[in-house]
Amino acid sequence: MINHFQLATPLSVREVKLSHLRCHQDLTWACDAGMNLVIGANGCGKLRCWDLYI
């Protein structure tokens, strides 16, 4: 579950925190412009970052 994020601008996500993962640890990523946010295949929430607009 994504339960925390910080905005770099009104339209882009700067940081994402994931919690309650199957691997039982909270993970936080700071995302720079031009990088992609992709959930990993192992169910543990491993990510690459990209510009994510909300």
PDB file of C-alpha atoms in Angstrom:
ATOM      1  CA  MET A   1       0.000   0.000   0.000  1.00  0.00           C
ATOM      2  CA  ILE A   2       1.331   3.446  -0.878  1.00  0.00           C
ATOM      3  CA  ASN A   3       0.646   5.507   2.218  1.00  0.00           C
ATOM      4  CA  HIS A   4       3.002   8.463   1.912  1.00  0.00           C
ATOM      5  CA  PHE A   5       4.370  10.649  -0.862  1.00  0.00           C
ATOM      6  CA  GLN A   6       5.859  14.121  -1.240  1.00  0.00           C
ATOM      7  CA  LEU A   7       5.209  16.391  -4.206  1.00  0.00           C
ATOM      8  CA  ALA A   8       8.092  18.010  -6.081  1.00  0.00           C
ATOM      9  CA  THR A   9       5.599  20.175  -8.011  1.00  0.00           C
ATOM     10  CA  PRO A  10       1.784  20.201  -7.924  1.00  0.00           C
ATOM     11  CA  LEU A  11       1.777  17.469 -10.622  1.00  0.00           C
ATOM     12  CA  SER A  12       4.756  15.190  -9.974  1.00  0.00           C
ATOM     13  CA  VAL A  13       5.582  12.753  -7.180  1.00  0.00           C
ATOM     14  CA  ARG A  14       8.982  13.301  -5.591  1.00  0.00           C
ATOM     15  CA  GLU A  15       9.024  10.490  -3.029  1.00  0.00           C
ATOM     16  CA  VAL A  16       7.044   7.274  -2.545  1.00  0.00           C
ATOM     17  CA  LYS A  17       6.888   5.171   0.642  1.00  0.00           C
ATOM     18  CA  LEU A  18       5.475   1.628   0.511  1.00  0.00           C
ATOM     19  CA  SER A  19       4.432  -0.290   3.612  1.00  0.00           C
ATOM     20  CA  HIS A  20       2.715  -3.547   4.570  1.00  0.00           C
ATOM     21  CA  LEU A  21       4.684  -5.409   1.886  1.00  0.00           C
ATOM     22  CA  ARG A  22       5.054  -9.201   1.720  1.00  0.00           C
ATOM     23  CA  CYS A  23       8.738  -8.835   2.647  1.00  0.00           C
ATOM     24  CA  HIS A  24       7.648  -7.136   5.926  1.00  0.00           C
ATOM     25  CA  GLN A  25       9.604  -3.923   5.576  1.00  0.00           C
ATOM     26  CA  ASP A  26       8.739  -0.345   4.653  1.00  0.00           C
ATOM     27  CA  LEU A  27      10.525   0.967   1.558  1.00  0.00           C
ATOM     28  CA  THR A  28      10.950   4.596   0.457  1.00  0.00           C
ATOM     29  CA  TRP A  29      12.149   5.878  -2.924  1.00  0.00           C
ATOM     30  CA  ALA A  30      13.013   9.425  -3.941  1.00  0.00           C
ATOM     31  CA  CYS A  31      12.259   9.789  -7.649  1.00  0.00           C
ATOM     32  CA  ASP A  32      14.272  12.064  -9.915  1.00  0.00           C
ATOM     33  CA  ALA A  33      12.827  13.408 -13.177  1.00  0.00           C
ATOM     34  CA  GLY A  34      13.081  11.003 -16.098  1.00  0.00           C
ATOM     35  CA  MET A  35      13.139   7.796 -14.038  1.00  0.00           C
ATOM     36  CA  ASN A  36      10.404   5.127 -14.024  1.00  0.00           C
ATOM     37  CA  LEU A  37       8.333   3.811 -11.115  1.00  0.00           C
ATOM     38  CA  VAL A  38       7.687   0.087 -11.640  1.00  0.00           C
ATOM     39  CA  ILE A  39       6.659  -2.521  -9.054  1.00  0.00           C
ATOM     40  CA  GLY A  40       9.011  -5.515  -8.947  1.00  0.00           C
ATOM     41  CA  ALA A  41       7.959  -9.031  -9.931  1.00  0.00           C
ATOM     42  CA  ASN A  42       8.857 -10.716  -6.624  1.00  0.00           C
ATOM     43  CA  GLY A  43       6.032  -9.077  -4.648  1.00  0.00           C
ATOM     44  CA  CYS A  44       8.506  -7.202  -2.427  1.00  0.00           C
ATOM     45  CA  GLY A  45       7.877  -3.797  -4.028  1.00  0.00           C
ATOM     46  CA  LYS A  46      11.263  -3.226  -5.682  1.00  0.00           C
ATOM     47  CA  LEU A  47      10.989  -0.108  -7.852  1.00  0.00           C
ATOM     48  CA  ARG A  48      12.607   1.877 -10.606  1.00  0.00           C
ATOM     49  CA  CYS A  49      11.499   5.512 -10.570  1.00  0.00           C
ATOM     50  CA  TRP A  50      10.078   7.673 -13.382  1.00  0.00           C
ATOM     51  CA  ASP A  51       8.024  10.851 -13.534  1.00  0.00           C
ATOM     52  CA  LEU A  52       4.680   9.905 -11.993  1.00  0.00           C
ATOM     53  CA  TYR A  53       1.898  12.423 -12.491  1.00  0.00           C
ATOM     54  CA  ILE A  54      -1.221  12.529 -10.348  1.00  0.00           C
TER      55      ILE A  54
END
